[in-house]
mmCIF file of C-alpha atoms and ligand atoms in Angstrom:
data_model
loop_
_atom_site.group_PDB
_atom_site.id
_atom_site.type_symbol
_atom_site.label_atom_id
_atom_site.label_comp_id
_atom_site.label_asym_id
_atom_site.label_seq_id
_atom_site.Cartn_x
_atom_site.Cartn_y
_atom_site.Cartn_z
ATOM 1 C CA UNK A 250 -21.168 29.650 28.584
ATOM 2 C CA UNK A 251 -22.242 28.407 25.296
ATOM 3 C CA UNK A 252 -20.467 26.038 23.410
ATOM 4 C CA UNK A 253 -18.699 26.398 19.645
ATOM 5 C CA UNK A 254 -17.853 22.468 19.940
ATOM 6 C CA UNK A 255 -21.542 20.812 20.058
ATOM 7 C CA UNK A 256 -22.420 16.595 20.252
ATOM 8 C CA UNK A 257 -24.686 15.621 17.481
ATOM 9 C CA UNK A 258 -27.147 12.905 18.089
ATOM 10 C CA UNK A 259 -26.689 9.398 15.968
ATOM 11 C CA UNK A 260 -29.093 7.418 17.589
ATOM 12 C CA UNK A 261 -31.665 7.803 21.068
ATOM 13 C CA UNK A 262 -28.840 7.015 24.218
ATOM 14 C CA UNK A 263 -25.510 8.054 21.101
ATOM 15 C CA UNK A 264 -23.941 10.717 20.627
ATOM 16 C CA UNK A 265 -20.959 12.079 17.869
ATOM 17 C CA UNK A 266 -17.817 13.711 20.750
ATOM 18 C CA UNK A 267 -15.388 13.610 18.087
ATOM 19 C CA UNK A 268 -13.166 16.177 16.339
ATOM 20 C CA UNK A 269 -12.849 17.026 12.839
ATOM 21 C CA UNK A 270 -9.611 17.790 11.612
ATOM 22 C CA UNK A 271 -10.119 20.171 8.081
ATOM 23 C CA UNK A 272 -6.427 21.340 7.406
ATOM 24 C CA UNK A 273 -4.612 18.546 7.839
ATOM 25 C CA UNK A 274 -3.440 17.150 4.189
ATOM 26 C CA UNK A 275 -0.101 14.447 5.059
ATOM 27 C CA UNK A 276 -1.732 11.544 7.363
ATOM 28 C CA UNK A 277 1.507 9.432 7.669
ATOM 29 C CA UNK A 278 1.842 10.342 4.189
ATOM 30 C CA UNK A 279 -1.106 9.827 2.609
ATOM 31 C CA UNK A 280 -2.246 13.016 0.935
ATOM 32 C CA UNK A 281 -5.924 14.005 2.430
ATOM 33 C CA UNK A 282 -7.441 16.735 0.714
ATOM 34 C CA UNK A 283 -10.604 17.213 2.675
ATOM 35 C CA UNK A 284 -8.813 16.273 5.625
ATOM 36 C CA UNK A 285 -11.340 14.133 8.206
ATOM 37 C CA UNK A 286 -12.802 12.825 11.018
ATOM 38 C CA UNK A 287 -11.760 11.586 14.067
ATOM 39 C CA UNK A 288 -15.096 10.481 15.141
ATOM 40 C CA UNK A 289 -15.901 9.055 19.215
ATOM 41 C CA UNK A 290 -18.970 8.636 20.139
ATOM 42 C CA UNK A 291 -20.846 8.775 23.869
ATOM 43 C CA UNK A 292 -22.968 6.344 24.710
ATOM 44 C CA UNK A 293 -25.384 7.346 27.343
ATOM 45 C CA UNK A 294 -27.051 4.251 29.886
ATOM 46 C CA UNK A 295 -26.129 3.419 33.245
ATOM 47 C CA UNK A 296 -22.288 3.061 32.948
ATOM 48 C CA UNK A 297 -21.671 5.774 30.154
ATOM 49 C CA UNK A 298 -19.219 5.072 28.285
ATOM 50 C CA UNK A 299 -16.368 7.163 25.477
ATOM 51 C CA UNK A 300 -15.477 4.803 22.793
ATOM 52 C CA UNK A 301 -12.351 6.164 21.150
ATOM 53 C CA UNK A 302 -11.085 9.300 21.856
ATOM 54 C CA UNK A 303 -9.468 11.222 18.745
ATOM 55 C CA UNK A 304 -6.114 12.625 17.999
ATOM 56 C CA UNK A 305 -4.101 14.152 20.102
ATOM 57 C CA UNK A 306 -4.186 18.192 20.214
ATOM 58 C CA UNK A 307 -7.466 17.739 20.033
ATOM 59 C CA UNK A 308 -8.993 16.784 23.559
ATOM 60 C CA UNK A 309 -10.208 20.338 24.325
ATOM 61 C CA UNK A 310 -12.716 19.975 21.077
ATOM 62 C CA UNK A 311 -14.084 16.074 22.120
ATOM 63 C CA UNK A 312 -14.564 17.388 26.159
ATOM 64 C CA UNK A 313 -15.972 20.329 24.942
ATOM 65 C CA UNK A 314 -18.699 18.744 23.239
ATOM 66 C CA UNK A 315 -19.766 15.347 25.591
ATOM 67 C CA UNK A 316 -20.393 18.570 27.672
ATOM 68 C CA UNK A 317 -23.163 19.576 25.471
ATOM 69 C CA UNK A 318 -24.474 16.156 27.224
ATOM 70 C CA UNK A 319 -22.952 15.216 30.467
ATOM 71 C CA UNK A 320 -20.829 16.451 32.818
ATOM 72 C CA UNK A 321 -17.444 14.544 31.597
ATOM 73 C CA UNK A 322 -16.727 13.168 35.261
ATOM 74 C CA UNK A 323 -19.800 11.670 35.334
ATOM 75 C CA UNK A 324 -18.129 8.871 32.004
ATOM 76 C CA UNK A 325 -17.869 5.560 33.797
ATOM 77 C CA UNK A 326 -15.734 3.342 31.187
ATOM 78 C CA UNK A 327 -13.220 4.230 27.818
ATOM 79 C CA UNK A 328 -13.996 1.611 25.220
ATOM 80 C CA UNK A 329 -10.931 1.869 22.797
ATOM 81 C CA UNK A 330 -11.179 0.337 19.798
ATOM 82 C CA UNK A 331 -8.426 0.507 18.064
ATOM 83 C CA UNK A 332 -5.110 1.893 19.413
ATOM 84 C CA UNK A 333 -3.452 3.896 16.541
ATOM 85 C CA UNK A 334 -2.996 7.751 17.624
ATOM 86 C CA UNK A 335 -5.724 8.913 15.374
ATOM 87 C CA UNK A 336 -7.651 7.855 18.479
ATOM 88 C CA UNK A 337 -5.835 7.117 21.205
ATOM 89 C CA UNK A 338 -3.599 9.704 21.167
ATOM 90 C CA UNK A 339 -5.577 11.969 23.831
ATOM 91 C CA UNK A 340 -5.821 9.310 25.536
ATOM 92 C CA UNK A 341 -3.518 10.469 28.600
ATOM 93 C CA UNK A 342 -5.494 14.116 28.801
ATOM 94 C CA UNK A 343 -8.735 12.308 28.541
ATOM 95 C CA UNK A 344 -8.537 10.092 31.759
ATOM 96 C CA UNK A 345 -6.660 12.628 33.646
ATOM 97 C CA UNK A 346 -10.077 15.095 33.021
ATOM 98 C CA UNK A 347 -12.655 11.929 32.830
ATOM 99 C CA UNK A 348 -11.027 10.028 36.030
ATOM 100 C CA UNK A 349 -13.074 6.667 34.463
ATOM 101 C CA UNK A 350 -13.476 3.648 36.668
ATOM 102 C CA UNK A 351 -12.201 1.740 33.781
ATOM 103 C CA UNK A 352 -10.136 1.410 30.328
ATOM 104 C CA UNK A 353 -11.356 -1.552 28.283
ATOM 105 C CA UNK A 354 -9.351 -2.499 24.943
ATOM 106 C CA UNK A 355 -8.836 -6.038 23.836
ATOM 107 C CA UNK A 356 -5.831 -8.107 24.530
ATOM 108 C CA UNK A 357 -3.718 -6.532 21.818
ATOM 109 C CA UNK A 358 -5.022 -3.436 22.369
ATOM 110 C CA UNK A 359 -3.844 -2.641 25.972
ATOM 111 C CA UNK A 360 -0.624 -3.727 25.301
ATOM 112 C CA UNK A 361 -0.333 -1.584 22.419
ATOM 113 C CA UNK A 362 -1.766 1.460 24.970
ATOM 114 C CA UNK A 363 0.347 0.151 27.730
ATOM 115 C CA UNK A 364 3.513 0.908 25.243
ATOM 116 C CA UNK A 365 2.576 3.988 23.767
ATOM 117 C CA UNK A 366 0.865 6.060 27.077
ATOM 118 C CA UNK A 367 1.976 3.810 29.855
ATOM 119 C CA UNK A 368 -2.212 2.989 31.145
ATOM 120 C CA UNK A 369 -3.199 0.238 32.433
ATOM 121 C CA UNK A 370 -6.558 -1.460 30.705
ATOM 122 C CA UNK A 371 -9.196 -4.116 30.763
ATOM 123 C CA UNK A 372 -9.137 -6.830 28.934
ATOM 124 C CA UNK A 373 -12.776 -6.746 27.314
ATOM 125 C CA UNK A 374 -13.846 -9.612 24.736
ATOM 126 C CA UNK A 375 -17.444 -11.386 24.266
ATOM 127 C CA UNK A 376 -19.722 -8.456 26.023
ATOM 128 C CA UNK A 377 -19.915 -5.544 28.603
ATOM 129 C CA UNK A 378 -22.910 -4.968 29.955
ATOM 130 C CA UNK A 379 -24.185 -0.752 30.524
ATOM 131 C CA UNK A 380 -27.270 -1.698 32.376
ATOM 132 C CA UNK A 381 -30.335 -1.012 29.420
ATOM 133 C CA UNK A 382 -27.851 -2.477 27.113
ATOM 134 C CA UNK A 383 -24.974 -3.923 26.510
ATOM 135 C CA UNK A 384 -21.672 -3.578 24.086
ATOM 136 C CA UNK A 385 -21.075 -6.491 22.006
ATOM 137 C CA UNK A 386 -17.169 -6.954 20.562
ATOM 138 C CA UNK A 387 -16.206 -8.300 17.403
ATOM 139 C CA UNK A 388 -12.596 -9.498 16.745
ATOM 140 C CA UNK A 389 -11.135 -7.786 13.848
ATOM 141 C CA UNK A 390 -7.233 -8.461 13.991
ATOM 142 C CA UNK A 391 -4.956 -7.038 11.291
ATOM 143 C CA UNK A 392 -8.552 -5.226 9.871
ATOM 144 C CA UNK A 393 -6.242 -3.181 10.222
ATOM 145 C CA UNK A 394 -4.129 -3.307 13.634
ATOM 146 C CA UNK A 395 -3.104 -6.340 15.631
ATOM 147 C CA UNK A 396 -5.598 -4.663 18.526
ATOM 148 C CA UNK A 397 -9.002 -4.003 16.063
ATOM 149 C CA UNK A 398 -11.728 -4.713 17.020
ATOM 150 C CA UNK A 399 -15.608 -3.174 16.730
ATOM 151 C CA UNK A 400 -18.308 -2.634 19.287
ATOM 152 C CA UNK A 401 -22.215 -3.033 18.716
ATOM 153 C CA UNK A 402 -24.502 -1.847 21.046
ATOM 154 C CA UNK A 403 -27.629 -3.523 21.400
ATOM 155 C CA UNK A 404 -30.097 -1.515 22.616
ATOM 156 C CA UNK A 405 -29.679 1.660 20.102
ATOM 157 C CA UNK A 406 -28.363 -0.366 16.932
ATOM 158 C CA UNK A 407 -24.861 0.901 16.373
ATOM 159 C CA UNK A 408 -22.519 -0.751 15.134
ATOM 160 C CA UNK A 409 -19.272 1.373 16.412
ATOM 161 C CA UNK A 410 -16.808 0.211 13.311
ATOM 162 C CA UNK A 411 -13.838 1.855 14.195
ATOM 163 C CA UNK A 412 -11.691 1.833 10.422
ATOM 164 C CA UNK A 413 -13.480 -0.174 8.540
ATOM 165 C CA UNK A 414 -15.805 1.637 6.548
ATOM 166 C CA UNK A 415 -14.128 4.722 7.011
ATOM 167 C CA UNK A 416 -12.546 8.163 4.678
ATOM 168 C CA UNK A 417 -11.269 10.929 5.123
ATOM 169 C CA UNK A 418 -13.255 12.943 4.503
ATOM 170 C CA UNK A 419 -13.920 16.609 6.782
ATOM 171 C CA UNK A 420 -17.834 18.062 6.494
ATOM 172 C CA UNK A 421 -20.230 19.591 8.305
ATOM 173 C CA UNK A 422 -22.524 16.808 8.290
ATOM 174 C CA UNK A 423 -22.516 13.280 10.179
ATOM 175 C CA UNK A 424 -24.442 11.346 7.737
ATOM 176 C CA UNK A 425 -23.150 9.698 4.474
ATOM 177 C CA UNK A 426 -26.808 10.421 2.761
ATOM 178 C CA UNK A 427 -26.126 14.342 3.417
ATOM 179 C CA UNK A 428 -23.211 14.092 0.989
ATOM 180 C CA UNK A 429 -22.183 13.814 -2.849
ATOM 181 C CA UNK A 430 -22.585 9.701 -2.937
ATOM 182 C CA UNK A 431 -19.368 11.220 -6.179
ATOM 183 C CA UNK A 432 -17.299 12.648 -3.264
ATOM 184 C CA UNK A 433 -18.482 9.235 -0.930
ATOM 185 C CA UNK A 434 -16.781 6.425 -3.585
ATOM 186 C CA UNK A 435 -14.125 8.272 -3.914
ATOM 187 C CA UNK A 436 -12.566 9.114 -0.849
ATOM 188 C CA UNK A 437 -14.182 5.808 0.258
ATOM 189 C CA UNK A 438 -11.993 3.694 -2.598
ATOM 190 C CA UNK A 439 -8.863 6.265 -1.529
ATOM 191 C CA UNK A 440 -9.178 4.932 1.948
ATOM 192 C CA UNK A 441 -9.765 1.479 1.369
ATOM 193 C CA UNK A 442 -7.250 1.299 -1.341
ATOM 194 C CA UNK A 443 -4.363 3.060 1.161
ATOM 195 C CA UNK A 444 -4.906 1.461 4.662
ATOM 196 C CA UNK A 445 -7.701 -1.433 3.889
ATOM 197 C CA UNK A 446 -6.409 -3.660 0.776
ATOM 198 C CA UNK A 447 -3.791 -5.871 2.466
ATOM 199 C CA UNK A 448 -6.309 -6.822 4.546
ATOM 200 C CA UNK A 449 -8.732 -8.000 1.983
ATOM 201 C CA UNK A 450 -8.791 -11.735 2.846
ATOM 202 C CA UNK A 451 -9.884 -10.023 6.805
ATOM 203 C CA UNK A 452 -12.429 -8.019 4.791
ATOM 204 C CA UNK A 453 -13.928 -10.786 2.532
ATOM 205 C CA UNK A 454 -14.443 -13.237 6.537
ATOM 206 C CA UNK A 455 -15.943 -9.977 7.860
ATOM 207 C CA UNK A 456 -18.672 -9.902 5.547
ATOM 208 C CA UNK A 457 -19.094 -13.567 5.919
ATOM 209 C CA UNK A 458 -19.672 -12.705 9.320
ATOM 210 C CA UNK A 459 -21.823 -10.429 10.138
ATOM 211 C CA UNK A 460 -25.012 -11.615 9.114
ATOM 212 C CA UNK A 461 -24.946 -14.725 11.118
ATOM 213 C CA UNK A 462 -24.490 -11.907 13.948
ATOM 214 C CA UNK A 463 -28.596 -10.970 13.516
ATOM 215 C CA UNK A 464 -26.886 -7.840 14.626
ATOM 216 C CA UNK A 465 -30.139 -5.757 12.895
ATOM 217 C CA UNK A 466 -28.131 -2.790 12.426
ATOM 218 C CA UNK A 467 -29.559 0.636 12.656
ATOM 219 C CA UNK A 468 -26.481 3.291 11.814
ATOM 220 C CA UNK A 469 -22.805 1.841 10.967
ATOM 221 C CA UNK A 470 -20.307 4.529 12.546
ATOM 222 C CA UNK A 471 -16.725 4.502 11.689
ATOM 223 C CA UNK A 472 -13.619 6.263 13.197
ATOM 224 C CA UNK A 473 -13.330 8.598 10.288
ATOM 225 C CA UNK A 474 -15.856 10.353 7.302
ATOM 226 C CA UNK A 475 -19.485 10.408 8.120
ATOM 227 C CA UNK A 476 -21.688 7.975 9.624
ATOM 228 C CA UNK A 477 -24.906 5.229 8.137
ATOM 229 C CA UNK A 478 -28.443 4.786 8.721
ATOM 230 C CA UNK A 479 -29.561 3.688 5.200
ATOM 231 C CA UNK A 480 -28.350 1.417 2.466
ATOM 232 C CA UNK A 481 -26.385 -0.789 4.353
ATOM 233 C CA UNK A 482 -26.283 -2.985 1.157
ATOM 234 C CA UNK A 483 -24.881 -0.620 -1.242
ATOM 235 C CA UNK A 484 -21.757 0.327 1.447
ATOM 236 C CA UNK A 485 -21.059 -3.159 2.219
ATOM 237 C CA UNK A 486 -21.505 -4.453 -1.190
ATOM 238 C CA UNK A 487 -19.125 -1.769 -2.209
ATOM 239 C CA UNK A 488 -16.609 -3.064 0.213
ATOM 240 C CA UNK A 489 -16.506 -6.461 -1.010
ATOM 241 C CA UNK A 490 -16.552 -5.675 -4.539
ATOM 242 C CA UNK A 491 -13.004 -3.175 -3.133
ATOM 243 C CA UNK A 492 -11.977 -6.785 -1.177
ATOM 244 C CA UNK A 493 -12.379 -8.985 -4.316
ATOM 245 C CA UNK A 494 -10.014 -7.058 -6.262
ATOM 246 C CA UNK A 495 -11.471 -8.106 -9.521
ATOM 247 C CA UNK A 496 -9.704 -6.550 -12.517
ATOM 248 C CA UNK A 497 -11.448 -3.632 -13.737
ATOM 249 C CA UNK A 498 -11.157 -2.204 -17.503
ATOM 250 C CA UNK A 499 -9.424 0.162 -16.582
ATOM 251 C CA UNK A 500 -4.526 1.336 -16.960
ATOM 252 C CA UNK A 501 -2.769 3.368 -14.412
ATOM 253 C CA UNK A 502 1.026 3.866 -16.143
ATOM 254 C CA UNK A 503 3.008 5.740 -13.748
ATOM 255 C CA UNK A 504 6.653 7.500 -14.667
ATOM 256 C CA UNK A 505 9.268 9.296 -13.363
ATOM 257 C CA UNK A 506 11.213 10.635 -15.540
ATOM 258 C CA UNK A 507 14.555 12.620 -15.590
ATOM 259 C CA UNK A 508 15.274 13.833 -18.867
ATOM 260 C CA UNK A 509 11.633 12.761 -20.850
ATOM 261 C CA UNK A 510 13.057 10.023 -22.431
ATOM 262 C CA UNK A 511 10.848 7.158 -19.920
ATOM 263 C CA UNK A 512 8.019 9.915 -20.112
ATOM 264 C CA UNK A 513 8.436 9.257 -23.755
ATOM 265 C CA UNK A 514 8.028 5.738 -23.831
ATOM 266 C CA UNK A 515 5.573 6.081 -20.933
ATOM 267 C CA UNK A 516 2.995 8.472 -23.751
ATOM 268 C CA UNK A 517 3.541 6.146 -25.965
ATOM 269 C CA UNK A 518 2.389 3.218 -23.834
ATOM 270 C CA UNK A 519 -0.593 5.257 -22.768
ATOM 271 C CA UNK A 520 -1.338 6.156 -26.672
ATOM 272 C CA UNK A 521 -1.599 2.055 -27.404
ATOM 273 C CA UNK A 522 -4.181 0.888 -23.996
ATOM 274 C CA UNK A 523 -6.346 4.452 -24.685
ATOM 275 C CA UNK A 524 -6.562 3.412 -28.943
ATOM 276 C CA UNK A 525 -7.613 0.019 -27.396
ATOM 277 C CA UNK A 526 -10.816 1.175 -25.769
ATOM 278 C CA UNK A 527 -9.097 0.978 -22.006
ATOM 279 C CA UNK A 528 -9.501 4.300 -19.628
ATOM 280 C CA UNK A 529 -5.774 5.184 -18.740
ATOM 281 C CA UNK A 530 -4.601 7.071 -16.139
ATOM 282 C CA UNK A 531 -1.205 8.598 -16.730
ATOM 283 C CA UNK A 532 1.040 9.864 -13.249
ATOM 284 C CA UNK A 533 3.855 11.255 -13.273
ATOM 285 C CA UNK A 534 5.717 11.185 -10.022
ATOM 286 C CA UNK A 535 7.039 14.595 -10.426
ATOM 287 C CA UNK A 536 4.136 16.250 -9.283
ATOM 288 C CA UNK A 537 2.052 13.281 -7.827
ATOM 289 C CA UNK A 538 2.594 10.934 -4.625
ATOM 290 C CA UNK A 539 1.641 7.561 -3.561
ATOM 291 C CA UNK A 540 -0.825 7.467 -2.366
ATOM 292 C CA UNK A 541 -2.854 9.320 -5.645
ATOM 293 C CA UNK A 542 -0.710 6.776 -7.048
ATOM 294 C CA UNK A 543 -2.554 3.454 -4.914
ATOM 295 C CA UNK A 544 -5.886 5.263 -5.313
ATOM 296 C CA UNK A 545 -5.399 4.639 -9.387
ATOM 297 C CA UNK A 546 -3.777 1.875 -8.955
ATOM 298 C CA UNK A 547 -6.370 -0.489 -6.874
ATOM 299 C CA UNK A 548 -8.821 0.533 -9.316
ATOM 300 C CA UNK A 549 -7.078 -0.647 -12.703
ATOM 301 C CA UNK A 550 -6.862 -3.694 -14.301
ATOM 302 C CA UNK A 551 -2.980 -3.016 -15.880
ATOM 303 C CA UNK A 552 -0.317 -1.083 -13.730
ATOM 304 C CA UNK A 553 2.472 0.052 -15.900
ATOM 305 C CA UNK A 554 5.507 1.562 -14.070
ATOM 306 C CA UNK A 555 7.976 3.127 -15.611
ATOM 307 C CA UNK A 556 11.610 5.059 -14.282
ATOM 308 C CA UNK A 557 14.936 5.934 -15.573
ATOM 309 C CA UNK A 558 18.604 4.583 -14.188
ATOM 310 C CA UNK A 559 20.200 6.948 -12.108
ATOM 311 C CA UNK A 560 23.575 6.022 -9.719
ATOM 312 C CA UNK A 561 22.927 2.771 -10.903
ATOM 313 C CA UNK A 562 20.245 2.226 -9.304
ATOM 314 C CA UNK A 563 15.804 3.255 -9.987
ATOM 315 C CA UNK A 564 15.440 6.718 -10.054
ATOM 316 C CA UNK A 565 13.946 6.852 -5.991
ATOM 317 C CA UNK A 566 11.028 8.057 -6.750
ATOM 318 C CA UNK A 567 9.708 5.350 -8.460
ATOM 319 C CA UNK A 568 10.950 2.977 -5.066
ATOM 320 C CA UNK A 569 9.348 4.894 -3.142
ATOM 321 C CA UNK A 570 6.004 4.048 -5.247
ATOM 322 C CA UNK A 571 7.144 0.058 -5.337
ATOM 323 C CA UNK A 572 7.590 -0.533 -1.878
ATOM 324 C CA UNK A 573 4.564 1.363 -0.589
ATOM 325 C CA UNK A 574 1.867 -1.066 -3.593
ATOM 326 C CA UNK A 575 3.994 -3.357 -2.484
ATOM 327 C CA UNK A 576 2.953 -3.917 0.880
ATOM 328 C CA UNK A 577 -0.666 -3.351 0.299
ATOM 329 C CA UNK A 578 -0.938 -6.284 -1.621
ATOM 330 C CA UNK A 579 -2.459 -5.610 -4.962
ATOM 331 C CA UNK A 580 -4.266 -8.511 -7.086
ATOM 332 C CA UNK A 581 -5.403 -9.647 -10.037
ATOM 333 C CA UNK A 582 -3.271 -6.840 -12.860
ATOM 334 C CA UNK A 583 -1.419 -7.112 -15.754
ATOM 335 C CA UNK A 584 1.723 -5.558 -15.197
ATOM 336 C CA UNK A 585 4.486 -3.970 -17.415
ATOM 337 C CA UNK A 586 7.366 -2.397 -16.751
ATOM 338 C CA UNK A 587 9.881 0.568 -19.418
ATOM 339 C CA UNK A 588 12.294 2.795 -18.418
ATOM 340 C CA UNK A 589 15.337 3.897 -20.282
ATOM 341 C CA UNK A 590 19.292 4.597 -19.133
ATOM 342 C CA UNK A 591 22.660 5.787 -20.933
ATOM 343 C CA UNK A 592 24.479 2.585 -19.780
ATOM 344 C CA UNK A 593 24.262 0.338 -17.088
ATOM 345 C CA UNK A 594 19.764 -0.041 -16.470
ATOM 346 C CA UNK A 595 19.488 -1.363 -13.872
ATOM 347 C CA UNK A 596 15.515 0.630 -13.022
ATOM 348 C CA UNK A 597 13.242 -1.193 -15.675
ATOM 349 C CA UNK A 598 15.289 -4.408 -14.442
ATOM 350 C CA UNK A 599 14.245 -3.483 -10.959
ATOM 351 C CA UNK A 600 10.854 -2.292 -11.309
ATOM 352 C CA UNK A 601 10.586 -6.240 -13.507
ATOM 353 C CA UNK A 602 11.931 -7.896 -10.515
ATOM 354 C CA UNK A 603 8.768 -6.076 -8.217
ATOM 355 C CA UNK A 604 5.885 -6.777 -10.240
ATOM 356 C CA UNK A 605 7.616 -10.379 -9.862
ATOM 357 C CA UNK A 606 8.033 -10.204 -6.203
ATOM 358 C CA UNK A 607 4.445 -8.823 -6.071
ATOM 359 C CA UNK A 608 3.235 -11.965 -7.671
ATOM 360 C CA UNK A 609 1.614 -9.329 -10.777
ATOM 361 C CA UNK A 610 1.624 -11.232 -14.085
ATOM 362 C CA UNK A 611 4.149 -9.289 -17.044
ATOM 363 C CA UNK A 612 3.048 -10.477 -20.434
ATOM 364 C CA UNK A 613 5.091 -8.692 -22.029
ATOM 365 C CA UNK A 614 9.157 -8.156 -21.634
ATOM 366 C CA UNK A 615 10.490 -4.537 -20.327
ATOM 367 C CA UNK A 616 11.371 -2.218 -22.901
ATOM 368 C CA UNK A 617 13.837 0.072 -21.970
ATOM 369 C CA UNK A 618 15.735 2.552 -24.328
ATOM 370 C CA UNK A 619 19.389 3.904 -24.291
ATOM 371 C CA UNK A 620 19.305 7.465 -23.762
ATOM 372 C CA UNK A 621 15.931 8.554 -25.767
ATOM 373 C CA UNK A 622 13.698 5.665 -27.433
ATOM 374 C CA UNK A 623 13.941 6.207 -30.981
ATOM 375 C CA UNK A 624 10.510 5.674 -33.461
ATOM 376 C CA UNK A 625 10.620 1.945 -32.677
ATOM 377 C CA UNK A 626 10.997 1.500 -29.253
ATOM 378 C CA UNK A 627 7.960 4.200 -29.134
ATOM 379 C CA UNK A 628 5.606 2.297 -32.043
ATOM 380 C CA UNK A 629 6.795 -1.240 -29.377
ATOM 381 C CA UNK A 630 5.778 0.687 -26.116
ATOM 382 C CA UNK A 631 2.060 1.800 -27.893
ATOM 383 C CA UNK A 632 2.072 -1.905 -29.366
ATOM 384 C CA UNK A 633 2.350 -2.735 -25.725
ATOM 385 C CA UNK A 634 -0.328 -0.933 -24.561
ATOM 386 C CA UNK A 635 -2.684 -2.108 -27.354
ATOM 387 C CA UNK A 636 -2.075 -5.625 -26.241
ATOM 388 C CA UNK A 637 -2.190 -5.468 -22.569
ATOM 389 C CA UNK A 638 -5.447 -3.427 -23.230
ATOM 390 C CA UNK A 639 -6.969 -5.665 -25.749
ATOM 391 C CA UNK A 640 -5.647 -8.898 -22.907
ATOM 392 C CA UNK A 641 -7.701 -6.454 -20.821
ATOM 393 C CA UNK A 642 -10.604 -7.043 -22.524
ATOM 394 C CA UNK A 643 -10.679 -10.765 -21.368
ATOM 395 C CA UNK A 644 -11.017 -10.558 -18.540
ATOM 396 C CA UNK A 645 -11.958 -7.759 -17.128
ATOM 397 C CA UNK A 646 -15.512 -7.202 -14.760
ATOM 398 C CA UNK A 647 -16.226 -3.655 -15.958
HETATM 399 FE FE1 LIG B 841 -7.721 5.677 12.038
HETATM 400 FE FE2 LIG B 841 -5.888 2.934 12.245
HETATM 401 O O1 LIG B 841 -6.372 5.077 12.525
#
């Protein structure tokens, strides 16, 4: 019977056998407007090896793709590069179908897979002989989980990079060079900002280490989105730029509002930044969510947050976003806090304290209006926008 799910050839001895999740729009809180893929790879060697699996529910698709190359029961090894459930959720079902001789993972991977699925996994490090070629394992602990590792198949020079270099992008093409570059740049930036940003030190260490491994790469195969077979220099430089987080000549103003007072300040501030010639993105949390905010914040040299006070607290949507941004450890930014209140005024103070906790420089004192900002307060917000923009121009890289 003809298969509806086919494997796609990556190299002479490696096949893509993953799944395309066209319709996922919420990936643990990250909005995935273009869906995603769960990439898994089949290595045909004396020991036939499956690299990673897929999210639970996609195992039938993966097994059908495998069966277009080889009987799944001929698979000898499964290697788990990363234990997060989008790559291991189908592990028990795949083990039941394949009955592999061994399943391998890093030391932390073995513990994690045991905890998630109760499976016994052999710890692997260094390299694993497959017959004609071998897998070399690159420790990428905390990039982005403690179990994370990459594996390199030397026979075809394919680097299985798990989440690194990935993006959430469903599509019918295997290779990055078959997609519009602007889509790739946006989705990679969004993925980096929301998944990898807080491990930027690890990324820089990896980028410094990779050349010394003399891998002579032919393919970089991440676990999400398209694969790379050319332009490695551009890809690695883009990752370095993202990891270095140098201040960009852009601004993001994020606000929540109840009766438009904070919105009025946000618009005045935005216009001030704009009038000074800095590109600015104004985000209303009533219609946008945290991953969109973080995507913009990551590439902005100015980040301003404004919210009202509600029941002696900051407006809840702002607390959500600040908690999220704080966890992702942004660097090299000018910050500003603002807001509005009727009487107690905790909202803007909370924002300023959170920015301070993130070690974001705040060159100007917060602005908080009572009930509705008057013309002087709006002028002050505009002037603060101008001043922030002028300061950024002195330090921005582009
Ligand atoms: Fe794609 Fe960290 O899982």
